[in-house]
Amino acid sequence: MQFQGTADYVADKDLMIAVNAAIRLERPLLVKGEPGTGKTELARQVAAALGLDILEWNVKSTTKAQQGLYEYDAVSRLRDSQLGDERVNDVKNYIRKGKLWQAFATETKCVLLIDEIDKADIEFPNDLLQELDRMEFHVYETGETISAKIRPIVIITSNNEKELPDAFLRRCFFHYIRFPDAETLQRIVEVHYPGIKKTLLRNALTQFYEIRETPGLKKKPSTSEALDWIRLLVAEDVDPADLRGEAKNALPKLHGALLKNEQDVHLFERLAFMARRDR
């Protein structure tokens, strides 16, 4: 079972090595990187490439580790008991399976995505140590132990918003997705927009990297934002010469796809004003 990338996802050699190493070691793959660099999509593409189903657990700030295992609906059971419902005689009727339980219960190998684990409380990763390590957990309400029939491929993403515990990191295979260089980003764009004009693509990428490297920029535009911007350039049939002819510090065309806060917009407005004044 080897991941070689897909026609819809440009994966470099190091990333493919990391995915395959995690599969071989049967360890969770922890993927970090800037937002918009394809971490979530990686899990989907691994599943597609290997012909596996995928279960996605999207973590929020309020998410608890227990929700990934199961939740016991005591309120519904109390209400049903008051109504004389016979379902109350079997506690299993009030157990809701979480994503980990679903992954453990599958008859075939699957991919389990735990997306943006760093959004949750700092104790969240620690609370999953045993379950991810032993691939089993205990259901206290029923007294049963749920063990993985077939160990899933676990891919965990993080935007690096907070540090993860050392004990958790020890159990993972780690890979950091670096921001793609111009050649790799060109390949990514061509996958999404085959047949794009070479001159437009070259000039757009030149301006895009100049924007990312602008000193004082609060939020650098990501890969996904580059794709949105280039999509708009194609849709508006922008002349490649217009991109090449713009001043380096000018506010870029359709800048709302790249600059996502007023501080960065004001930065480019000031730079454009200064460039005009110095001519």
mmCIF file of C-alpha atoms in Angstrom:
data_model
loop_
_atom_site.group_PDB
_atom_site.id
_atom_site.type_symbol
_atom_site.label_atom_id
_atom_site.label_comp_id
_atom_site.label_asym_id
_atom_site.label_seq_id
_atom_site.Cartn_x
_atom_site.Cartn_y
_atom_site.Cartn_z
ATOM 1 C CA MET A 1 0.000 0.000 0.000
ATOM 2 C CA GLN A 2 1.959 2.964 -1.370
ATOM 3 C CA PHE A 3 0.867 6.575 -1.839
ATOM 4 C CA GLN A 4 2.249 8.025 -5.065
ATOM 5 C CA GLY A 5 0.163 11.176 -5.253
ATOM 6 C CA THR A 6 -2.825 11.663 -7.553
ATOM 7 C CA ALA A 7 -3.633 13.502 -10.742
ATOM 8 C CA ASP A 8 -5.503 16.093 -8.660
ATOM 9 C CA TYR A 9 -2.901 16.613 -5.935
ATOM 10 C CA VAL A 10 0.734 17.598 -6.389
ATOM 11 C CA ALA A 11 2.720 15.873 -3.630
ATOM 12 C CA ASP A 12 6.480 16.269 -3.442
ATOM 13 C CA LYS A 13 8.821 13.377 -2.714
ATOM 14 C CA ASP A 14 9.212 14.193 0.989
ATOM 15 C CA LEU A 15 5.461 14.256 1.531
ATOM 16 C CA MET A 16 4.975 10.898 -0.188
ATOM 17 C CA ILE A 17 7.788 9.436 1.933
ATOM 18 C CA ALA A 18 6.107 10.748 5.096
ATOM 19 C CA VAL A 19 2.702 9.279 4.188
ATOM 20 C CA ASN A 20 4.154 5.882 3.348
ATOM 21 C CA ALA A 21 6.367 5.841 6.454
ATOM 22 C CA ALA A 22 3.368 6.542 8.688
ATOM 23 C CA ILE A 23 1.408 3.749 6.985
ATOM 24 C CA ARG A 24 4.310 1.330 7.398
ATOM 25 C CA LEU A 25 4.863 2.233 11.051
ATOM 26 C CA GLU A 26 1.102 2.253 11.737
ATOM 27 C CA ARG A 27 1.533 5.613 13.423
ATOM 28 C CA PRO A 28 -0.659 8.715 13.054
ATOM 29 C CA LEU A 29 0.739 11.165 10.515
ATOM 30 C CA LEU A 30 0.840 14.676 11.991
ATOM 31 C CA VAL A 31 0.879 17.262 9.205
ATOM 32 C CA LYS A 32 1.637 20.905 9.923
ATOM 33 C CA GLY A 33 1.914 23.873 7.611
ATOM 34 C CA GLU A 34 0.468 27.268 6.779
ATOM 35 C CA PRO A 35 -3.330 27.374 6.360
ATOM 36 C CA GLY A 36 -4.257 26.668 2.760
ATOM 37 C CA THR A 37 -1.297 24.432 1.909
ATOM 38 C CA GLY A 38 -3.420 21.318 1.314
ATOM 39 C CA LYS A 39 -3.187 19.495 4.650
ATOM 40 C CA THR A 40 -6.853 18.515 4.809
ATOM 41 C CA GLU A 41 -6.951 17.679 1.123
ATOM 42 C CA LEU A 42 -3.971 15.366 1.598
ATOM 43 C CA ALA A 43 -6.066 12.960 3.687
ATOM 44 C CA ARG A 44 -8.798 12.913 1.048
ATOM 45 C CA GLN A 45 -6.299 12.286 -1.722
ATOM 46 C CA VAL A 46 -4.575 9.490 0.233
ATOM 47 C CA ALA A 47 -7.971 7.819 0.613
ATOM 48 C CA ALA A 48 -8.743 8.288 -3.085
ATOM 49 C CA ALA A 49 -5.334 7.023 -4.220
ATOM 50 C CA LEU A 50 -5.522 3.893 -2.050
ATOM 51 C CA GLY A 51 -9.203 3.235 -2.746
ATOM 52 C CA LEU A 52 -10.234 3.660 0.901
ATOM 53 C CA ASP A 53 -13.188 5.277 2.633
ATOM 54 C CA ILE A 54 -12.481 8.387 4.703
ATOM 55 C CA LEU A 55 -13.953 9.539 7.998
ATOM 56 C CA GLU A 56 -13.444 13.214 8.842
ATOM 57 C CA TRP A 57 -13.457 14.566 12.380
ATOM 58 C CA ASN A 58 -13.400 18.362 12.177
ATOM 59 C CA VAL A 59 -12.143 19.693 15.497
ATOM 60 C CA LYS A 60 -13.499 22.955 16.947
ATOM 61 C CA SER A 61 -12.569 24.985 20.017
ATOM 62 C CA THR A 62 -15.400 23.305 21.953
ATOM 63 C CA THR A 63 -14.617 19.742 20.817
ATOM 64 C CA LYS A 64 -13.802 17.191 23.522
ATOM 65 C CA ALA A 65 -11.828 13.995 22.944
ATOM 66 C CA GLN A 66 -14.701 11.933 24.315
ATOM 67 C CA GLN A 67 -16.859 13.018 21.369
ATOM 68 C CA GLY A 68 -14.530 11.146 19.039
ATOM 69 C CA LEU A 69 -15.163 7.945 20.980
ATOM 70 C CA TYR A 70 -18.850 8.133 21.865
ATOM 71 C CA GLU A 71 -21.455 10.236 23.636
ATOM 72 C CA TYR A 72 -24.019 8.955 26.119
ATOM 73 C CA ASP A 73 -27.378 10.745 25.829
ATOM 74 C CA ALA A 74 -28.578 10.547 29.427
ATOM 75 C CA VAL A 75 -31.177 13.280 28.893
ATOM 76 C CA SER A 76 -32.982 11.326 26.164
ATOM 77 C CA ARG A 77 -32.922 8.189 28.287
ATOM 78 C CA LEU A 78 -34.456 10.023 31.236
ATOM 79 C CA ARG A 79 -37.172 11.481 29.022
ATOM 80 C CA ASP A 80 -37.963 8.080 27.500
ATOM 81 C CA SER A 81 -38.143 6.513 30.954
ATOM 82 C CA GLN A 82 -40.723 9.102 31.988
ATOM 83 C CA LEU A 83 -42.723 8.274 28.864
ATOM 84 C CA GLY A 84 -42.508 4.523 29.488
ATOM 85 C CA ASP A 85 -40.513 3.845 26.323
ATOM 86 C CA GLU A 86 -39.097 0.294 26.269
ATOM 87 C CA ARG A 87 -35.891 1.558 24.639
ATOM 88 C CA VAL A 88 -34.629 2.574 28.082
ATOM 89 C CA ASN A 89 -34.002 -1.088 28.909
ATOM 90 C CA ASP A 90 -30.997 -1.128 26.567
ATOM 91 C CA VAL A 91 -28.429 1.570 27.239
ATOM 92 C CA LYS A 92 -26.938 1.018 23.782
ATOM 93 C CA ASN A 93 -29.899 2.904 22.334
ATOM 94 C CA TYR A 94 -28.452 6.064 23.876
ATOM 95 C CA ILE A 95 -24.837 5.652 22.812
ATOM 96 C CA ARG A 96 -23.828 7.771 19.803
ATOM 97 C CA LYS A 97 -20.694 6.526 18.086
ATOM 98 C CA GLY A 98 -17.938 9.019 17.404
ATOM 99 C CA LYS A 99 -15.556 9.097 14.452
ATOM 100 C CA LEU A 100 -12.915 6.949 16.182
ATOM 101 C CA TRP A 101 -15.486 4.290 17.032
ATOM 102 C CA GLN A 102 -16.728 4.327 13.431
ATOM 103 C CA ALA A 103 -13.154 3.952 12.152
ATOM 104 C CA PHE A 104 -12.448 1.107 14.584
ATOM 105 C CA ALA A 105 -15.650 -0.710 13.576
ATOM 106 C CA THR A 106 -15.103 -0.736 9.808
ATOM 107 C CA GLU A 107 -14.580 -4.111 8.159
ATOM 108 C CA THR A 108 -12.001 -2.690 5.754
ATOM 109 C CA LYS A 109 -9.085 -0.300 6.146
ATOM 110 C CA CYS A 110 -10.048 3.369 6.087
ATOM 111 C CA VAL A 111 -8.506 6.817 6.486
ATOM 112 C CA LEU A 112 -9.368 8.771 9.629
ATOM 113 C CA LEU A 113 -8.778 12.523 9.382
ATOM 114 C CA ILE A 114 -8.553 14.502 12.627
ATOM 115 C CA ASP A 115 -8.578 18.002 11.209
ATOM 116 C CA GLU A 116 -7.068 21.061 12.949
ATOM 117 C CA ILE A 117 -6.326 19.375 16.264
ATOM 118 C CA ASP A 118 -4.706 22.573 17.560
ATOM 119 C CA LYS A 119 -8.094 24.325 17.691
ATOM 120 C CA ALA A 120 -9.157 22.285 20.726
ATOM 121 C CA ASP A 121 -8.132 22.578 24.344
ATOM 122 C CA ILE A 122 -4.505 21.692 25.153
ATOM 123 C CA GLU A 123 -5.679 18.526 26.951
ATOM 124 C CA PHE A 124 -7.423 17.231 23.821
ATOM 125 C CA PRO A 125 -4.347 15.478 22.315
ATOM 126 C CA ASN A 126 -3.396 13.975 25.695
ATOM 127 C CA ASP A 127 -6.897 12.550 26.106
ATOM 128 C CA LEU A 128 -6.441 10.584 22.866
ATOM 129 C CA LEU A 129 -3.005 9.121 23.620
ATOM 130 C CA GLN A 130 -4.110 5.639 24.640
ATOM 131 C CA GLU A 131 -6.866 5.342 22.045
ATOM 132 C CA LEU A 132 -4.547 6.224 19.145
ATOM 133 C CA ASP A 133 -1.695 4.135 20.523
ATOM 134 C CA ARG A 134 -3.571 0.947 21.435
ATOM 135 C CA MET A 135 -6.428 1.453 18.961
ATOM 136 C CA GLU A 136 -9.023 0.583 21.581
ATOM 137 C CA PHE A 137 -11.131 2.192 24.294
ATOM 138 C CA HIS A 138 -13.597 1.208 27.029
ATOM 139 C CA VAL A 139 -17.313 2.043 27.031
ATOM 140 C CA TYR A 140 -18.177 2.457 30.708
ATOM 141 C CA GLU A 141 -21.960 2.450 30.235
ATOM 142 C CA THR A 142 -21.984 -0.979 28.569
ATOM 143 C CA GLY A 143 -18.766 -2.454 29.968
ATOM 144 C CA GLU A 144 -17.448 -3.366 26.513
ATOM 145 C CA THR A 145 -14.050 -2.663 24.995
ATOM 146 C CA ILE A 146 -14.013 -1.405 21.416
ATOM 147 C CA SER A 147 -10.905 -2.459 19.487
ATOM 148 C CA ALA A 148 -10.028 -1.613 15.906
ATOM 149 C CA LYS A 149 -10.790 -4.551 13.626
ATOM 150 C CA ILE A 150 -8.327 -3.149 11.094
ATOM 151 C CA ARG A 151 -5.996 -0.306 12.078
ATOM 152 C CA PRO A 152 -7.012 2.841 10.166
ATOM 153 C CA ILE A 153 -4.602 5.263 8.525
ATOM 154 C CA VAL A 154 -4.771 8.271 10.835
ATOM 155 C CA ILE A 155 -3.881 11.714 9.469
ATOM 156 C CA ILE A 156 -3.898 14.647 11.891
ATOM 157 C CA THR A 157 -3.573 18.254 10.744
ATOM 158 C CA SER A 158 -2.446 21.312 12.683
ATOM 159 C CA ASN A 159 -2.088 24.979 11.768
ATOM 160 C CA ASN A 160 0.452 25.382 14.573
ATOM 161 C CA GLU A 161 -1.815 27.708 16.568
ATOM 162 C CA LYS A 162 -0.617 26.091 19.792
ATOM 163 C CA GLU A 163 2.097 23.650 20.820
ATOM 164 C CA LEU A 164 1.131 19.982 21.077
ATOM 165 C CA PRO A 165 2.234 17.858 24.069
ATOM 166 C CA ASP A 166 5.510 15.946 23.772
ATOM 167 C CA ALA A 167 3.824 12.669 24.737
ATOM 168 C CA PHE A 168 1.449 13.109 21.798
ATOM 169 C CA LEU A 169 4.226 14.053 19.376
ATOM 170 C CA ARG A 170 6.199 10.927 20.293
ATOM 171 C CA ARG A 171 3.382 8.761 18.992
ATOM 172 C CA CYS A 172 3.173 10.481 15.595
ATOM 173 C CA PHE A 173 5.184 10.584 12.400
ATOM 174 C CA PHE A 174 5.666 14.272 11.645
ATOM 175 C CA HIS A 175 5.773 16.215 8.380
ATOM 176 C CA TYR A 176 5.754 19.956 7.764
ATOM 177 C CA ILE A 177 4.346 21.019 4.393
ATOM 178 C CA ARG A 178 6.537 23.909 3.313
ATOM 179 C CA PHE A 179 5.058 26.623 1.154
ATOM 180 C CA PRO A 180 5.614 25.517 -2.460
ATOM 181 C CA ASP A 181 8.292 27.128 -4.567
ATOM 182 C CA ALA A 182 7.339 28.788 -7.850
ATOM 183 C CA GLU A 183 7.865 25.638 -9.930
ATOM 184 C CA THR A 184 5.720 23.492 -7.646
ATOM 185 C CA LEU A 185 2.986 26.137 -7.401
ATOM 186 C CA GLN A 186 2.958 26.356 -11.193
ATOM 187 C CA ARG A 187 2.306 22.596 -11.344
ATOM 188 C CA ILE A 188 -0.487 22.954 -8.772
ATOM 189 C CA VAL A 189 -2.132 25.736 -10.782
ATOM 190 C CA GLU A 190 -1.879 23.738 -14.006
ATOM 191 C CA VAL A 191 -3.608 20.790 -12.299
ATOM 192 C CA HIS A 192 -6.552 23.027 -11.365
ATOM 193 C CA TYR A 193 -6.606 25.128 -14.545
ATOM 194 C CA PRO A 194 -5.267 23.061 -17.438
ATOM 195 C CA GLY A 195 -4.591 25.083 -20.541
ATOM 196 C CA ILE A 196 -3.995 28.369 -18.685
ATOM 197 C CA LYS A 197 -1.954 30.864 -20.690
ATOM 198 C CA LYS A 198 1.727 30.469 -19.846
ATOM 199 C CA THR A 199 2.375 34.228 -19.889
ATOM 200 C CA LEU A 200 -0.539 34.930 -17.549
ATOM 201 C CA LEU A 201 0.560 32.193 -15.178
ATOM 202 C CA ARG A 202 4.187 33.333 -15.158
ATOM 203 C CA ASN A 203 3.337 36.993 -14.535
ATOM 204 C CA ALA A 204 0.691 36.130 -11.919
ATOM 205 C CA LEU A 205 3.084 33.916 -9.964
ATOM 206 C CA THR A 206 5.813 36.564 -10.133
ATOM 207 C CA GLN A 207 3.476 39.143 -8.616
ATOM 208 C CA PHE A 208 2.091 36.632 -6.106
ATOM 209 C CA TYR A 209 5.545 35.861 -4.665
ATOM 210 C CA GLU A 210 6.407 39.571 -4.591
ATOM 211 C CA ILE A 211 3.266 40.128 -2.497
ATOM 212 C CA ARG A 212 4.193 37.287 -0.103
ATOM 213 C CA GLU A 213 7.680 38.728 0.360
ATOM 214 C CA THR A 214 6.491 42.273 1.080
ATOM 215 C CA PRO A 215 7.948 43.427 4.439
ATOM 216 C CA GLY A 216 5.311 44.163 7.066
ATOM 217 C CA LEU A 217 2.623 41.919 5.574
ATOM 218 C CA LYS A 218 0.424 40.633 8.416
ATOM 219 C CA LYS A 219 -1.026 37.601 6.609
ATOM 220 C CA LYS A 220 0.781 36.085 3.676
ATOM 221 C CA PRO A 221 -1.562 34.722 0.974
ATOM 222 C CA SER A 222 -1.718 30.924 0.846
ATOM 223 C CA THR A 223 -1.790 28.363 -1.939
ATOM 224 C CA SER A 224 -5.585 28.213 -1.926
ATOM 225 C CA GLU A 225 -5.764 32.013 -2.142
ATOM 226 C CA ALA A 226 -3.346 31.987 -5.072
ATOM 227 C CA LEU A 227 -5.655 29.523 -6.846
ATOM 228 C CA ASP A 228 -8.701 31.726 -6.175
ATOM 229 C CA TRP A 229 -6.883 34.811 -7.434
ATOM 230 C CA ILE A 230 -5.654 33.150 -10.620
ATOM 231 C CA ARG A 231 -9.145 31.768 -11.227
ATOM 232 C CA LEU A 232 -10.471 35.335 -11.118
ATOM 233 C CA LEU A 233 -7.709 36.564 -13.437
ATOM 234 C CA VAL A 234 -8.709 33.893 -15.953
ATOM 235 C CA ALA A 235 -12.426 34.629 -15.572
ATOM 236 C CA GLU A 236 -11.843 38.388 -16.040
ATOM 237 C CA ASP A 237 -9.535 37.675 -18.996
ATOM 238 C CA VAL A 238 -6.857 39.943 -17.520
ATOM 239 C CA ASP A 239 -4.107 40.849 -19.963
ATOM 240 C CA PRO A 240 -0.804 39.314 -18.768
ATOM 241 C CA ALA A 241 0.913 42.547 -19.776
ATOM 242 C CA ASP A 242 -1.181 44.413 -17.200
ATOM 243 C CA LEU A 243 0.262 42.243 -14.444
ATOM 244 C CA ARG A 244 3.796 42.649 -15.701
ATOM 245 C CA GLY A 245 3.365 46.392 -16.061
ATOM 246 C CA GLU A 246 2.081 47.004 -12.535
ATOM 247 C CA ALA A 247 4.439 48.612 -10.056
ATOM 248 C CA LYS A 248 5.891 46.110 -7.626
ATOM 249 C CA ASN A 249 4.254 47.852 -4.672
ATOM 250 C CA ALA A 250 0.920 48.625 -6.362
ATOM 251 C CA LEU A 251 -2.331 47.347 -4.957
ATOM 252 C CA PRO A 252 -2.806 44.124 -6.970
ATOM 253 C CA LYS A 253 -5.781 43.566 -9.240
ATOM 254 C CA LEU A 254 -8.660 41.734 -7.514
ATOM 255 C CA HIS A 255 -6.676 42.054 -4.291
ATOM 256 C CA GLY A 256 -9.583 40.830 -2.152
ATOM 257 C CA ALA A 257 -8.631 37.263 -3.075
ATOM 258 C CA LEU A 258 -5.111 37.743 -1.641
ATOM 259 C CA LEU A 259 -5.230 40.403 1.079
ATOM 260 C CA LYS A 260 -7.578 39.388 3.875
ATOM 261 C CA ASN A 261 -7.352 42.249 6.366
ATOM 262 C CA GLU A 262 -7.453 46.031 6.224
ATOM 263 C CA GLN A 263 -3.898 46.443 7.563
ATOM 264 C CA ASP A 264 -2.425 44.673 4.530
ATOM 265 C CA VAL A 265 -4.648 46.603 2.119
ATOM 266 C CA HIS A 266 -3.541 49.882 3.740
ATOM 267 C CA LEU A 267 0.086 48.722 3.529
ATOM 268 C CA PHE A 268 -0.136 48.288 -0.240
ATOM 269 C CA GLU A 269 -2.056 51.552 -0.620
ATOM 270 C CA ARG A 270 0.756 53.373 1.205
ATOM 271 C CA LEU A 271 3.418 51.622 -0.861
ATOM 272 C CA ALA A 272 1.576 52.494 -4.080
ATOM 273 C CA PHE A 273 1.295 56.153 -2.977
ATOM 274 C CA MET A 274 4.995 56.321 -2.150
ATOM 275 C CA ALA A 275 5.901 54.699 -5.479
ATOM 276 C CA ARG A 276 3.843 57.305 -7.371
ATOM 277 C CA ARG A 277 5.309 60.176 -5.341
ATOM 278 C CA ASP A 278 8.896 59.084 -6.038
ATOM 279 C CA ARG A 279 8.456 58.865 -9.801
#
